[in-house]
Amino acid sequence: MYTIQNQITLAMEVKPRLGVLQGSRVFNKGRHGRKIIFFPSVKNGKTLMPCEGELEAAHALWMEFDSSIAEYKLQPFEINTGSRRYTPDAMLIHTDGHISFRQIKPHSVLENDSVKSLLADVENYFSCNGFRHDTLTERDFLKMTDHRNREIIYAGLKLSVTHSQMEYAKHLLPQGVSGDFKKLHKLLVKNNLPPQLLEHLLHVGYLTFDKHSIITADTILEVA
């Protein structure tokens, strides 16, 4: 019988096939009322990560912006708690090396007795084995303004930039500089730099903006 540590090791060794990093549950089609979304993960080498529905895909996007997470695996392996079988939705490999697990559920089902029983059993299992297991809902990561801004920024992250390009962009945008998205975009292009550098600088926190509004061409960006 595999220990949870054995299963973690095996999950870490799984390689993409044809650009898709499948978990232990292979999704051929969505369940009734759901669809499979192939999320392009920058943290996992730009491989496609199958997500069962929009909620899991939104969570994957959220993890791409969590600086404490180095990489992650979806549906990594199945466990047997002793009373049931269970597959976590995500295994997180944190930047400090520790590993944790997550289940993603709609908030509306958390009061369901069978769901409460499942989560209590699972969290006890992981705790007894020395791992943290959390249950997250759309209330944790799907605030619409934040989510839309992550989508806008992430569109640029899927296009690569080099370290030297990032450094040159920072030279062009020293501390105290500000301007709207359109103006700074033109500045980069004028200096033969890829325009997606703005999204990369936003992602690392070099540029900031008013997070209460959705990013547009007129959004003011400031050097932090």
Coordinates of C-alpha atoms in Angstrom, one line a residue:
M1 CA 0.0 0.0 0.0
Y2 CA 1.3 3.4 -0.9
T3 CA 1.9 6.0 1.8
I4 CA 0.8 9.5 1.2
Q5 CA 4.4 10.5 0.8
N6 CA 4.8 7.8 -1.9
Q7 CA 1.8 9.2 -3.7
I8 CA 3.2 12.7 -3.5
T9 CA 6.5 11.6 -5.0
L10 CA 4.7 9.8 -7.8
A11 CA 2.4 12.8 -8.5
M12 CA 5.5 15.0 -8.7
E13 CA 7.0 12.7 -11.4
V14 CA 4.0 12.9 -13.7
K15 CA 5.0 14.6 -17.0
P16 CA 2.7 16.3 -19.5
R17 CA 1.6 14.4 -22.5
L18 CA 1.0 16.4 -25.7
G19 CA 1.1 19.5 -23.5
V20 CA -1.6 18.3 -21.1
L21 CA -0.8 17.6 -17.4
Q22 CA -3.4 15.1 -16.4
G23 CA -4.1 14.2 -12.8
S24 CA -5.2 10.9 -11.4
R25 CA -8.7 11.4 -12.7
V26 CA -8.8 11.6 -16.5
F27 CA -11.5 13.9 -17.6
N28 CA -13.0 12.9 -21.0
K29 CA -16.0 15.0 -20.7
G30 CA -17.7 17.1 -18.0
R31 CA -20.3 15.9 -15.6
H32 CA -23.9 17.0 -16.3
G33 CA -24.0 20.8 -16.1
R34 CA -20.2 21.1 -16.1
K35 CA -17.5 21.4 -18.7
I36 CA -13.8 20.6 -18.8
I37 CA -11.6 23.7 -19.1
F38 CA -7.9 23.3 -20.1
F39 CA -6.2 26.0 -18.1
P40 CA -2.8 27.1 -19.4
S41 CA -0.6 27.1 -16.3
V42 CA 2.5 29.4 -16.4
K43 CA 3.7 28.0 -13.0
N44 CA 3.6 24.5 -14.5
G45 CA 5.7 25.3 -17.6
K46 CA 2.7 26.5 -19.7
T47 CA 1.1 23.1 -19.7
L48 CA -2.6 22.7 -20.0
M49 CA -4.3 21.7 -16.7
P50 CA -7.7 20.0 -17.0
C51 CA -10.2 21.7 -14.6
E52 CA -13.7 20.3 -14.0
G53 CA -15.7 23.4 -14.4
E54 CA -15.3 27.2 -14.2
L55 CA -14.9 27.2 -10.4
E56 CA -11.8 25.0 -10.5
A57 CA -10.4 27.0 -13.4
A58 CA -10.9 30.2 -11.4
H59 CA -9.1 28.7 -8.5
A60 CA -6.2 27.7 -10.8
L61 CA -5.9 31.3 -12.0
W62 CA -5.9 32.5 -8.4
M63 CA -3.0 30.1 -7.5
E64 CA -1.0 31.6 -10.4
F65 CA -1.1 34.9 -8.5
D66 CA -0.3 33.4 -5.0
S67 CA 3.4 34.1 -4.5
S68 CA 3.6 31.5 -1.8
I69 CA 2.8 28.7 -4.3
A70 CA 5.7 27.6 -6.6
E71 CA 3.7 25.0 -8.5
Y72 CA 0.6 22.8 -8.1
K73 CA -0.9 19.6 -9.3
L74 CA -4.6 19.1 -10.0
Q75 CA -6.4 15.9 -9.0
P76 CA -3.0 14.5 -7.9
F77 CA -3.9 11.1 -6.5
E78 CA -6.7 9.1 -4.8
I79 CA -6.5 8.3 -1.0
N80 CA -8.4 5.9 1.1
T81 CA -9.3 7.4 4.5
G82 CA -10.4 4.1 5.8
S83 CA -14.1 4.8 5.3
R84 CA -14.1 6.3 1.8
R85 CA -12.0 7.1 -1.3
Y86 CA -11.2 10.7 -2.1
T87 CA -9.2 12.8 -4.6
P88 CA -8.1 16.3 -3.6
D89 CA -8.7 19.0 -6.2
A90 CA -5.3 20.4 -5.8
M91 CA -1.9 19.7 -4.3
L92 CA 0.1 22.9 -3.6
I93 CA 3.9 22.9 -3.6
H94 CA 4.8 26.1 -1.7
T95 CA 7.9 28.2 -2.2
D96 CA 9.3 27.1 1.2
G97 CA 9.0 23.4 0.2
H98 CA 6.0 22.4 2.3
I99 CA 3.0 20.8 0.6
S100 CA -0.7 21.3 1.3
F101 CA -4.0 20.1 -0.3
R102 CA -7.3 21.8 -1.3
Q103 CA -10.9 20.9 -2.1
I104 CA -12.9 23.4 -4.1
K105 CA -16.7 23.4 -3.5
P106 CA -19.6 25.8 -4.2
H107 CA -20.4 27.6 -0.9
S108 CA -24.0 26.5 -1.3
V109 CA -23.2 22.8 -0.6
L110 CA -21.1 23.3 2.6
E111 CA -24.1 22.8 4.9
N112 CA -25.0 19.5 3.2
D113 CA -24.6 16.7 5.7
S114 CA -22.8 14.3 3.4
V115 CA -20.4 17.1 2.3
K116 CA -19.7 18.0 5.9
S117 CA -19.0 14.4 6.8
L118 CA -16.7 14.0 3.8
L119 CA -14.7 17.1 4.6
A120 CA -14.4 16.3 8.3
D121 CA -13.1 12.8 7.5
V122 CA -10.7 14.1 4.8
E123 CA -9.3 16.9 7.0
N124 CA -8.7 14.5 9.8
Y125 CA -6.9 12.0 7.5
F126 CA -4.5 14.7 6.2
S127 CA -3.9 16.2 9.6
C128 CA -3.0 12.7 11.0
N129 CA -0.5 12.3 8.2
G130 CA 1.0 15.8 8.8
F131 CA -0.5 17.7 6.0
R132 CA -2.9 20.7 5.8
H133 CA -6.1 20.3 3.8
D134 CA -8.4 23.3 3.2
T135 CA -11.8 23.7 1.6
L136 CA -12.2 26.9 -0.5
T137 CA -15.3 28.3 -2.2
E138 CA -16.0 31.0 -4.7
R139 CA -16.2 33.4 -1.8
D140 CA -12.5 33.0 -1.2
F141 CA -11.2 33.7 -4.8
L142 CA -14.0 34.7 -7.1
K143 CA -14.7 38.3 -6.3
M144 CA -15.5 39.5 -9.8
T145 CA -13.4 42.7 -10.1
D146 CA -10.3 40.9 -8.7
H147 CA -11.0 37.9 -10.9
R148 CA -11.4 39.9 -14.1
N149 CA -8.2 41.8 -13.4
R150 CA -6.4 38.5 -12.9
E151 CA -7.7 37.4 -16.3
I152 CA -6.5 40.6 -17.9
I153 CA -3.0 40.4 -16.4
Y154 CA -2.7 36.7 -17.0
A155 CA -3.3 37.0 -20.7
G156 CA 0.0 38.8 -20.9
L157 CA 1.8 36.4 -18.6
K158 CA 1.2 33.6 -21.1
L159 CA 3.6 35.4 -23.4
S160 CA 7.2 35.1 -22.3
V161 CA 9.7 37.9 -21.6
T162 CA 13.3 37.8 -20.7
H163 CA 15.1 39.0 -17.5
S164 CA 17.0 41.6 -19.5
Q165 CA 13.7 42.9 -21.0
M166 CA 12.2 43.2 -17.5
E167 CA 15.2 45.1 -16.3
Y168 CA 15.2 47.5 -19.2
A169 CA 11.4 48.1 -18.7
K170 CA 12.2 49.0 -15.0
H171 CA 14.9 51.4 -16.2
L172 CA 12.3 53.1 -18.5
L173 CA 9.8 53.2 -15.6
P174 CA 11.8 54.3 -12.5
Q175 CA 10.2 54.9 -9.1
G176 CA 7.7 57.7 -9.1
V177 CA 6.6 57.3 -12.7
S178 CA 2.9 56.9 -13.5
G179 CA 0.7 56.8 -16.6
D180 CA -2.3 55.2 -18.1
F181 CA -2.1 51.6 -19.4
K182 CA -2.2 52.9 -23.0
K183 CA 0.6 55.4 -22.6
L184 CA 3.0 53.0 -20.9
H185 CA 2.1 50.4 -23.5
K186 CA 3.2 52.8 -26.2
L187 CA 6.4 53.6 -24.3
L188 CA 7.4 50.0 -24.3
V189 CA 6.7 49.5 -28.0
K190 CA 8.6 52.7 -28.8
N191 CA 11.7 51.2 -27.1
N192 CA 11.3 47.9 -29.0
L193 CA 10.0 46.0 -25.9
P194 CA 7.1 43.5 -25.9
P195 CA 3.9 45.2 -24.7
Q196 CA 3.1 42.2 -22.4
L197 CA 5.9 43.5 -20.1
L198 CA 3.2 45.7 -18.4
E199 CA 1.3 42.6 -17.3
H200 CA 4.5 40.9 -16.1
L201 CA 5.4 44.1 -14.1
L202 CA 1.9 44.1 -12.6
H203 CA 2.2 40.5 -11.7
V204 CA 5.4 40.9 -9.7
G205 CA 4.1 44.1 -8.0
Y206 CA 6.5 46.5 -9.7
L207 CA 3.4 48.4 -11.1
T208 CA 0.3 49.0 -9.0
F209 CA -3.2 50.2 -9.8
D210 CA -6.6 50.9 -8.2
K211 CA -7.8 47.3 -7.5
H212 CA -11.4 48.5 -6.9
S213 CA -11.8 48.9 -10.7
I214 CA -11.4 46.7 -13.7
I215 CA -8.3 47.4 -15.8
T216 CA -8.9 49.4 -19.0
A217 CA -6.7 51.3 -21.4
D218 CA -7.2 54.4 -19.2
T219 CA -6.3 52.7 -15.9
I220 CA -3.5 54.6 -14.2
L221 CA -0.5 52.5 -13.4
E222 CA 2.2 53.6 -10.9
V223 CA 5.6 52.3 -10.1
A224 CA 5.4 50.9 -6.5

